[in-house]
PDB file of C-alpha atoms and ligand atoms in Angstrom:
ATOM      1  CA  MET R 141      16.780   5.360  25.963  1.00 96.00           C
ATOM      2  CA  ARG R 142      15.510   8.751  26.157  1.00 97.00           C
ATOM      3  CA  LEU R 143      11.778   8.862  26.818  1.00 98.00           C
ATOM      4  CA  ILE R 144       9.824  11.631  25.929  1.00 98.00           C
ATOM      5  CA  CYS R 145       5.964  11.619  27.516  1.00 98.00           C
ATOM      6  CA  ALA R 146       3.326  13.194  25.230  1.00 98.00           C
ATOM      7  CA  LYS R 147      -0.249  14.013  25.878  1.00 98.00           C
ATOM      8  CA  ASP R 148      -1.873  12.523  23.186  1.00 98.00           C
ATOM      9  CA  TYR R 149      -1.519  11.680  19.291  1.00 98.00           C
ATOM     10  CA  ALA R 150      -1.208  15.399  18.232  1.00 98.00           C
ATOM     11  CA  ASP R 151       1.418  15.853  20.976  1.00 98.00           C
ATOM     12  CA  VAL R 152       3.523  12.665  19.886  1.00 98.00           C
ATOM     13  CA  SER R 153       3.656  14.249  16.233  1.00 98.00           C
ATOM     14  CA  ARG R 154       4.321  17.507  17.087  1.00 98.00           C
ATOM     15  CA  LYS R 155       7.270  16.486  19.264  1.00 98.00           C
ATOM     16  CA  ALA R 156       8.593  13.944  16.804  1.00 98.00           C
ATOM     17  CA  ALA R 157       8.346  16.234  14.061  1.00 98.00           C
ATOM     18  CA  ASN R 158      10.327  19.222  16.077  1.00 98.00           C
ATOM     19  CA  ILE R 159      13.058  16.293  16.596  1.00 98.00           C
ATOM     20  CA  ILE R 160      12.884  15.376  12.502  1.00 98.00           C
ATOM     21  CA  ALA R 161      12.988  19.236  11.753  1.00 98.00           C
ATOM     22  CA  ALA R 162      16.042  20.049  13.625  1.00 98.00           C
ATOM     23  CA  GLN R 163      18.106  17.306  11.774  1.00 98.00           C
ATOM     24  CA  ILE R 164      16.991  18.795   8.405  1.00 98.00           C
ATOM     25  CA  GLN R 165      18.181  22.116   9.767  1.00 98.00           C
ATOM     26  CA  LEU R 166      21.284  20.985  11.151  1.00 98.00           C
ATOM     27  CA  LYS R 167      22.213  18.774   8.132  1.00 98.00           C
ATOM     28  CA  PRO R 168      19.977  19.632   5.105  1.00 98.00           C
ATOM     29  CA  ASP R 169      21.097  16.615   3.067  1.00 98.00           C
ATOM     30  CA  CYS R 170      20.558  14.361   5.643  1.00 98.00           C
ATOM     31  CA  VAL R 171      19.527  10.698   5.401  1.00 98.00           C
ATOM     32  CA  LEU R 172      16.121   9.996   7.271  1.00 98.00           C
ATOM     33  CA  GLY R 173      14.872   6.788   7.521  1.00 98.00           C
ATOM     34  CA  LEU R 174      11.197   6.840   7.201  1.00 98.00           C
ATOM     35  CA  ALA R 175       8.245   4.824   8.095  1.00 98.00           C
ATOM     36  CA  THR R 176       4.652   3.711   7.077  1.00 97.00           C
ATOM     37  CA  GLY R 177       1.645   2.962   9.143  1.00 93.00           C
ATOM     38  CA  SER R 178      -0.834   4.967  11.071  1.00 95.00           C
ATOM     39  CA  SER R 179       1.381   6.348  13.642  1.00 98.00           C
ATOM     40  CA  PRO R 180       3.812   8.540  11.532  1.00 98.00           C
ATOM     41  CA  VAL R 181       0.873  10.159   9.466  1.00 98.00           C
ATOM     42  CA  GLY R 182       0.574  13.141  12.010  1.00 98.00           C
ATOM     43  CA  THR R 183       4.377  13.692  12.537  1.00 98.00           C
ATOM     44  CA  TYR R 184       4.364  14.196   8.482  1.00 98.00           C
ATOM     45  CA  LYS R 185       1.471  16.524   8.499  1.00 98.00           C
ATOM     46  CA  GLU R 186       3.519  18.578  11.175  1.00 98.00           C
ATOM     47  CA  LEU R 187       6.728  18.355   8.505  1.00 98.00           C
ATOM     48  CA  ILE R 188       4.376  19.518   5.557  1.00 98.00           C
ATOM     49  CA  ALA R 189       3.080  22.251   7.932  1.00 98.00           C
ATOM     50  CA  MET R 190       6.677  23.361   8.595  1.00 98.00           C
ATOM     51  CA  TYR R 191       7.641  23.147   4.935  1.00 98.00           C
ATOM     52  CA  GLU R 192       4.289  25.588   3.772  1.00 98.00           C
ATOM     53  CA  SER R 193       5.622  28.185   6.312  1.00 98.00           C
ATOM     54  CA  GLY R 194       8.700  28.083   5.117  1.00 97.00           C
ATOM     55  CA  ASP R 195      10.755  26.861   8.177  1.00 96.00           C
ATOM     56  CA  LEU R 196      11.521  23.411   6.302  1.00 98.00           C
ATOM     57  CA  ASP R 197      13.719  22.666   3.037  1.00 98.00           C
ATOM     58  CA  PHE R 198      13.776  19.366   2.136  1.00 98.00           C
ATOM     59  CA  SER R 199      15.539  19.920  -1.319  1.00 98.00           C
ATOM     60  CA  LYS R 200      18.547  18.149  -0.390  1.00 98.00           C
ATOM     61  CA  VAL R 201      16.962  15.318   1.923  1.00 98.00           C
ATOM     62  CA  ARG R 202      17.731  11.609   1.055  1.00 98.00           C
ATOM     63  CA  THR R 203      15.294   9.236   2.403  1.00 98.00           C
ATOM     64  CA  VAL R 204      15.420   5.378   3.034  1.00 98.00           C
ATOM     65  CA  ASN R 205      12.257   3.871   3.662  1.00 98.00           C
ATOM     66  CA  LEU R 206      11.850   0.710   6.026  1.00 98.00           C
ATOM     67  CA  ASP R 207       9.768  -1.837   4.071  1.00 97.00           C
ATOM     68  CA  GLU R 208       7.374  -2.884   1.284  1.00 97.00           C
ATOM     69  CA  TYR R 209       4.994  -5.292   0.661  1.00 96.00           C
ATOM     70  CA  VAL R 210       5.658  -7.713  -1.952  1.00 97.00           C
ATOM     71  CA  GLY R 211       3.682  -8.007  -4.992  1.00 95.00           C
ATOM     72  CA  LEU R 212       2.194  -4.492  -4.811  1.00 95.00           C
ATOM     73  CA  THR R 213       3.024  -1.683  -7.560  1.00 95.00           C
ATOM     74  CA  LYS R 214       4.187   1.233  -6.587  1.00 95.00           C
ATOM     75  CA  ASP R 215       0.702   2.522  -7.655  1.00 95.00           C
ATOM     76  CA  HIS R 216      -1.284   0.559  -5.497  1.00 94.00           C
ATOM     77  CA  ASP R 217      -3.014   2.374  -3.031  1.00 92.00           C
ATOM     78  CA  GLN R 218      -1.693   0.321  -0.232  1.00 94.00           C
ATOM     79  CA  SER R 219       2.017   0.209  -1.128  1.00 95.00           C
ATOM     80  CA  TYR R 220       4.081   1.646   1.022  1.00 96.00           C
ATOM     81  CA  ALA R 221       5.624   3.918  -1.942  1.00 98.00           C
ATOM     82  CA  TYR R 222       2.112   5.219  -2.603  1.00 98.00           C
ATOM     83  CA  PHE R 223       1.640   5.806   1.091  1.00 97.00           C
ATOM     84  CA  MET R 224       4.883   7.694   1.130  1.00 98.00           C
ATOM     85  CA  ARG R 225       3.956  10.034  -1.715  1.00 98.00           C
ATOM     86  CA  THR R 226       0.604  10.645  -0.664  1.00 98.00           C
ATOM     87  CA  ASN R 227       1.425  11.288   2.913  1.00 98.00           C
ATOM     88  CA  LEU R 228       4.785  13.227   2.661  1.00 98.00           C
ATOM     89  CA  PHE R 229       6.793  13.644  -0.582  1.00 98.00           C
ATOM     90  CA  ASP R 230       3.986  14.743  -2.882  1.00 98.00           C
ATOM     91  CA  HIS R 231       3.608  17.828  -0.218  1.00 98.00           C
ATOM     92  CA  VAL R 232       7.059  19.093   0.190  1.00 98.00           C
ATOM     93  CA  ASN R 233      10.073  19.819  -2.056  1.00 98.00           C
ATOM     94  CA  ILE R 234      11.862  16.709  -2.030  1.00 98.00           C
ATOM     95  CA  ASP R 235      13.424  15.321  -4.866  1.00 98.00           C
ATOM     96  CA  GLN R 236      11.715  12.048  -5.232  1.00 97.00           C
ATOM     97  CA  ALA R 237      14.995  10.580  -6.961  1.00 98.00           C
ATOM     98  CA  ASN R 238      16.495  10.670  -3.614  1.00 98.00           C
ATOM     99  CA  CYS R 239      13.970   8.619  -2.064  1.00 98.00           C
ATOM    100  CA  ASN R 240      14.652   4.940  -1.455  1.00 98.00           C
ATOM    101  CA  ILE R 241      11.999   2.152  -1.055  1.00 98.00           C
ATOM    102  CA  PRO R 242      12.406  -1.818  -1.504  1.00 98.00           C
ATOM    103  CA  ASN R 243      11.162  -2.823  -4.788  1.00 98.00           C
ATOM    104  CA  GLY R 244       8.181  -4.807  -3.945  1.00 97.00           C
ATOM    105  CA  MET R 245       7.798  -6.130  -7.653  1.00 97.00           C
ATOM    106  CA  ASN R 246      11.087  -7.506  -7.714  1.00 98.00           C
ATOM    107  CA  PRO R 247      10.444 -10.913  -7.789  1.00 96.00           C
ATOM    108  CA  ASP R 248      14.444 -11.885  -7.010  1.00 98.00           C
ATOM    109  CA  ALA R 249      14.015 -11.545  -3.425  1.00 98.00           C
ATOM    110  CA  GLU R 250      17.839 -11.891  -2.897  1.00 98.00           C
ATOM    111  CA  GLY R 251      18.701  -9.705  -5.283  1.00 98.00           C
ATOM    112  CA  GLU R 252      16.276  -6.896  -4.056  1.00 98.00           C
ATOM    113  CA  CYS R 253      17.467  -7.423  -0.469  1.00 98.00           C
ATOM    114  CA  ALA R 254      21.460  -7.162  -1.406  1.00 98.00           C
ATOM    115  CA  ARG R 255      20.361  -3.857  -3.443  1.00 98.00           C
ATOM    116  CA  TYR R 256      18.817  -2.448  -0.766  1.00 98.00           C
ATOM    117  CA  ASP R 257      21.330  -3.180   1.706  1.00 98.00           C
ATOM    118  CA  ALA R 258      23.828  -1.530  -0.512  1.00 98.00           C
ATOM    119  CA  VAL R 259      21.743   1.489  -0.698  1.00 98.00           C
ATOM    120  CA  ILE R 260      21.698   1.843   3.304  1.00 98.00           C
ATOM    121  CA  ASP R 261      25.419   0.853   3.245  1.00 97.00           C
ATOM    122  CA  GLY R 262      26.297   3.604   0.853  1.00 98.00           C
ATOM    123  CA  PHE R 263      24.544   6.190   3.060  1.00 98.00           C
ATOM    124  CA  GLY R 264      26.392   4.569   5.933  1.00 97.00           C
ATOM    125  CA  GLY R 265      22.911   4.303   7.855  1.00 98.00           C
ATOM    126  CA  ALA R 266      20.470   6.711   8.369  1.00 98.00           C
ATOM    127  CA  ASP R 267      21.015  10.065   9.867  1.00 98.00           C
ATOM    128  CA  LEU R 268      17.873   9.814  11.951  1.00 98.00           C
ATOM    129  CA  GLN R 269      15.594   6.615  11.506  1.00 98.00           C
ATOM    130  CA  LEU R 270      11.772   7.122  12.359  1.00 98.00           C
ATOM    131  CA  LEU R 271      10.067   3.811  13.180  1.00 98.00           C
ATOM    132  CA  GLY R 272       6.417   2.977  14.249  1.00 98.00           C
ATOM    133  CA  LEU R 273       6.153   0.077  16.650  1.00 98.00           C
ATOM    134  CA  GLY R 274       3.482  -2.806  15.576  1.00 95.00           C
ATOM    135  CA  PRO R 275       1.198  -4.198  18.214  1.00 94.00           C
ATOM    136  CA  ASN R 276       3.286  -7.453  18.437  1.00 93.00           C
ATOM    137  CA  GLY R 277       6.424  -5.320  18.907  1.00 97.00           C
ATOM    138  CA  HIS R 278       7.562  -5.407  15.320  1.00 95.00           C
ATOM    139  CA  ILE R 279       9.733  -2.743  13.556  1.00 97.00           C
ATOM    140  CA  GLY R 280       9.709  -2.556  10.138  1.00 96.00           C
ATOM    141  CA  PHE R 281       8.339  -5.887   9.448  1.00 94.00           C
ATOM    142  CA  ASN R 282      10.718  -7.462  11.469  1.00 95.00           C
ATOM    143  CA  GLU R 283       8.144  -9.935  13.195  1.00 93.00           C
ATOM    144  CA  PRO R 284       8.781 -11.385  16.668  1.00 95.00           C
ATOM    145  CA  ALA R 285      11.082 -14.627  15.941  1.00 95.00           C
ATOM    146  CA  ASP R 286      13.868 -16.958  17.623  1.00 97.00           C
ATOM    147  CA  ALA R 287      16.525 -14.470  16.309  1.00 97.00           C
ATOM    148  CA  PHE R 288      17.229 -11.189  14.937  1.00 97.00           C
ATOM    149  CA  VAL R 289      17.844 -10.887  11.300  1.00 97.00           C
ATOM    150  CA  LYS R 290      20.682  -8.486  10.432  1.00 97.00           C
ATOM    151  CA  ASN R 291      20.226  -7.529   7.100  1.00 98.00           C
ATOM    152  CA  THR R 292      16.990  -6.706   4.663  1.00 98.00           C
ATOM    153  CA  ASN R 293      14.865  -9.569   4.003  1.00 97.00           C
ATOM    154  CA  LYS R 294      11.924 -10.989   2.774  1.00 97.00           C
ATOM    155  CA  VAL R 295       9.402 -11.875   5.582  1.00 95.00           C
ATOM    156  CA  GLU R 296       6.211 -14.001   5.896  1.00 94.00           C
ATOM    157  CA  LEU R 297       3.827 -11.492   7.798  1.00 91.00           C
ATOM    158  CA  THR R 298       2.544 -13.122  11.004  1.00 89.00           C
ATOM    159  CA  LYS R 299      -1.370 -13.637  11.459  1.00 91.00           C
ATOM    160  CA  ALA R 300      -1.456 -10.728  13.941  1.00 86.00           C
ATOM    161  CA  THR R 301       0.239  -8.364  11.448  1.00 85.00           C
ATOM    162  CA  ILE R 302      -2.104  -9.244   8.843  1.00 92.00           C
ATOM    163  CA  ASP R 303      -5.137  -9.020  10.863  1.00 91.00           C
ATOM    164  CA  ALA R 304      -3.736  -5.504  11.946  1.00 85.00           C
ATOM    165  CA  ASN R 305      -3.269  -4.357   8.493  1.00 85.00           C
ATOM    166  CA  ALA R 306      -6.564  -5.739   6.851  1.00 91.00           C
ATOM    167  CA  ARG R 307      -8.541  -2.691   7.949  1.00 90.00           C
ATOM    168  CA  PHE R 308      -6.576  -0.751   4.949  1.00 88.00           C
ATOM    169  CA  PHE R 309      -7.736  -3.648   2.370  1.00 91.00           C
ATOM    170  CA  ALA R 310     -11.098  -4.622   1.098  1.00 91.00           C
ATOM    171  CA  THR R 311     -10.702  -7.902   2.384  1.00 92.00           C
ATOM    172  CA  ARG R 312      -8.457  -9.765   4.599  1.00 92.00           C
ATOM    173  CA  ASP R 313      -7.419 -12.181   1.610  1.00 92.00           C
ATOM    174  CA  ASP R 314      -5.793  -8.993  -0.339  1.00 92.00           C
ATOM    175  CA  VAL R 315      -3.178  -7.909   2.472  1.00 93.00           C
ATOM    176  CA  PRO R 316      -0.027  -9.501   0.929  1.00 95.00           C
ATOM    177  CA  LYS R 317       1.685 -12.252   2.964  1.00 96.00           C
ATOM    178  CA  TYR R 318       5.085 -11.068   2.521  1.00 97.00           C
ATOM    179  CA  ALA R 319       7.105  -8.230   2.538  1.00 97.00           C
ATOM    180  CA  TYR R 320      10.801  -6.706   2.208  1.00 98.00           C
ATOM    181  CA  THR R 321      12.067  -5.108   4.994  1.00 98.00           C
ATOM    182  CA  MET R 322      15.203  -3.312   6.164  1.00 98.00           C
ATOM    183  CA  GLY R 323      16.755  -5.919   9.039  1.00 98.00           C
ATOM    184  CA  ILE R 324      17.397  -5.157  12.186  1.00 98.00           C
ATOM    185  CA  GLY R 325      21.035  -4.372  11.661  1.00 98.00           C
ATOM    186  CA  GLY R 326      20.303  -1.791   8.994  1.00 98.00           C
ATOM    187  CA  ILE R 327      17.994  -0.099  11.428  1.00 98.00           C
ATOM    188  CA  MET R 328      20.522  -0.025  14.346  1.00 98.00           C
ATOM    189  CA  LYS R 329      23.201   1.651  11.751  1.00 98.00           C
ATOM    190  CA  ALA R 330      21.102   4.805  11.924  1.00 98.00           C
ATOM    191  CA  LYS R 331      22.882   7.277  13.911  1.00 98.00           C
ATOM    192  CA  ARG R 332      19.808   8.098  15.980  1.00 98.00           C
ATOM    193  CA  VAL R 333      16.719   6.304  16.103  1.00 98.00           C
ATOM    194  CA  LEU R 334      13.473   7.884  16.883  1.00 98.00           C
ATOM    195  CA  LEU R 335      10.099   5.584  17.682  1.00 98.00           C
ATOM    196  CA  VAL R 336       6.221   7.313  17.829  1.00 98.00           C
ATOM    197  CA  ALA R 337       3.967   5.086  19.868  1.00 98.00           C
ATOM    198  CA  ASN R 338       0.218   6.335  20.623  1.00 98.00           C
ATOM    199  CA  GLY R 339      -2.746   4.462  22.219  1.00 98.00           C
ATOM    200  CA  LYS R 340      -4.143   2.033  24.219  1.00 98.00           C
ATOM    201  CA  GLY R 341      -3.302  -0.600  21.405  1.00 97.00           C
ATOM    202  CA  LYS R 342       0.500   0.036  21.817  1.00 98.00           C
ATOM    203  CA  ALA R 343       0.883  -0.388  25.803  1.00 98.00           C
ATOM    204  CA  GLN R 344       1.672  -3.859  25.850  1.00 98.00           C
ATOM    205  CA  ALA R 345       4.378  -3.538  22.971  1.00 98.00           C
ATOM    206  CA  VAL R 346       6.052  -0.613  24.596  1.00 98.00           C
ATOM    207  CA  LYS R 347       6.071  -2.247  28.070  1.00 98.00           C
ATOM    208  CA  ASP R 348       7.542  -5.509  26.157  1.00 98.00           C
ATOM    209  CA  CYS R 349      10.211  -3.592  24.120  1.00 98.00           C
ATOM    210  CA  PHE R 350      11.340  -1.133  26.196  1.00 98.00           C
ATOM    211  CA  PHE R 351      10.739  -2.274  29.833  1.00 97.00           C
ATOM    212  CA  GLY R 352      11.635  -5.674  29.911  1.00 97.00           C
ATOM    213  CA  PRO R 353      14.342  -7.946  28.508  1.00 98.00           C
ATOM    214  CA  ILE R 354      15.838  -7.593  24.905  1.00 98.00           C
ATOM    215  CA  LYS R 355      14.723 -10.538  23.020  1.00 98.00           C
ATOM    216  CA  PRO R 356      13.881 -11.469  19.432  1.00 98.00           C
ATOM    217  CA  GLN R 357      10.045 -12.181  20.408  1.00 97.00           C
ATOM    218  CA  ALA R 358       9.930  -8.531  21.095  1.00 98.00           C
ATOM    219  CA  PRO R 359      11.669  -6.785  18.119  1.00 98.00           C
ATOM    220  CA  GLY R 360      11.861  -3.415  19.242  1.00 98.00           C
ATOM    221  CA  SER R 361      13.511  -4.336  22.408  1.00 98.00           C
ATOM    222  CA  ILE R 362      16.941  -4.298  20.641  1.00 98.00           C
ATOM    223  CA  LEU R 363      16.630  -0.303  20.536  1.00 98.00           C
ATOM    224  CA  GLN R 364      17.448  -0.560  24.068  1.00 98.00           C
ATOM    225  CA  LEU R 365      20.950  -0.855  22.810  1.00 98.00           C
ATOM    226  CA  HIS R 366      21.080   1.785  20.486  1.00 98.00           C
ATOM    227  CA  PRO R 367      23.301   4.677  21.599  1.00 98.00           C
ATOM    228  CA  ASP R 368      20.668   7.280  20.432  1.00 98.00           C
ATOM    229  CA  PHE R 369      17.312   5.996  20.923  1.00 98.00           C
ATOM    230  CA  THR R 370      14.496   8.264  21.673  1.00 98.00           C
ATOM    231  CA  LEU R 371      10.916   6.883  22.289  1.00 98.00           C
ATOM    232  CA  VAL R 372       7.891   9.428  21.728  1.00 98.00           C
ATOM    233  CA  ALA R 373       4.665   8.031  23.382  1.00 98.00           C
ATOM    234  CA  ASP R 374       1.739   9.019  24.837  1.00 98.00           C
ATOM    235  CA  GLU R 375      -0.115   8.503  28.059  1.00 98.00           C
ATOM    236  CA  GLU R 376      -2.416   5.650  26.300  1.00 98.00           C
ATOM    237  CA  ALA R 377       1.129   3.931  24.961  1.00 98.00           C
ATOM    238  CA  LEU R 378       2.800   4.504  28.726  1.00 98.00           C
ATOM    239  CA  SER R 379      -0.477   3.091  30.555  1.00 98.00           C
ATOM    240  CA  LEU R 380       1.185  -0.176  31.287  1.00 98.00           C
ATOM    241  CA  VAL R 381       4.488   1.191  32.541  1.00 97.00           C
ATOM    242  CA  LYS R 382       3.199   4.138  34.947  1.00 92.00           C
ATOM    243  CA  ASP R 383       4.591   2.507  37.889  1.00 88.00           C
ATOM    244  CA  LEU R 384       8.095   2.190  36.404  1.00 88.00           C
ATOM    245  CA  LEU R 385       8.418   5.998  35.185  1.00 87.00           C
TER     246      LEU R 385
HETATM  247  C1  LIG N 193       3.357  -1.880   9.843  1.00 96.22           C
HETATM  248  C2  LIG N 193       4.682  -0.943   9.356  1.00 96.22           C
HETATM  249  C3  LIG N 193       5.224  -0.935  10.631  1.00 96.22           C
HETATM  250  C4  LIG N 193       4.608   0.131  11.497  1.00 96.22           C
HETATM  251  C5  LIG N 193       3.325  -0.825  11.884  1.00 96.22           C
HETATM  252  C6  LIG N 193       2.368  -0.122  12.922  1.00 96.22           C
HETATM  253  O1  LIG N 193       3.033  -3.149   9.959  1.00 96.22           O
HETATM  254  N1  LIG N 193       5.366  -1.920   8.518  1.00 96.22           N
HETATM  255  O2  LIG N 193       6.320   0.054  10.138  1.00 96.22           O
HETATM  256  O3  LIG N 193       5.238   0.532  12.843  1.00 96.22           O
HETATM  257  O4  LIG N 193       2.429  -1.243  10.571  1.00 96.22           O
HETATM  258  O5  LIG N 193       1.268   0.143  12.349  1.00 96.22           O
HETATM  259  P1  LIG N 193       0.624   1.428  12.870  1.00 96.22           P
HETATM  260  O6  LIG N 193       1.238   2.823  12.999  1.00 96.22           O
HETATM  261  O7  LIG N 193      -0.450   1.742  11.794  1.00 96.22           O
HETATM  262  O8  LIG N 193       0.115   1.004  14.096  1.00 96.22           O
END
């Protein structure tokens, strides 16, 4: 694991964007694994700024997103498809035909998960997978469990995740209860993994996942086994491991 200590959220976002920008420059048709949630928003803003200044070209980039809520259309303002369009895709010269996200409206869970795994396998995994970290240590929507799930799967979201995501919906009851998520195997297939974490709310998860034992109850901990894993975290997210650095 490579740890990059950042000062604050803005610093995390700049550092992460620089790594992604380097990936695009080195391989213009690279496959980016992309994440949603509030953590990567600043990173996306930085990438948009680099595109606008003429420093980045997304025209050949392909993408594969981590997850999607089951039951939300791609035009629902809380769907991850909508999130990706409004936070990145609509602002850069990416060909959205090359952007892959699980289809939350496919009622055939088995078929959708198999289709998505075929997309990931067709790429041979992402060149660079960007991740956030759930406050309970989840990556994508791979929740704490008794085993790591390898393939894309339909997950029942934990109470903690529904609570954490309720802020984005009108009421808690509006938060979908299920999601399709890339499995741990799909994430680990990426050639490089980059996780961004900021704020006190992530301090315990950062400690459990990256400074403790590897276990499915702390899903992000599997990344300790990835040969090219970079954690970019700010001072608050690292506040519980200061003595270990
Ligand atoms: C959601 C997403 C995750 C994300 C997590 C953390 O549950 N499925 O991919 O990492 O939220 O979100 P945030 O960055 O808003 O803390």
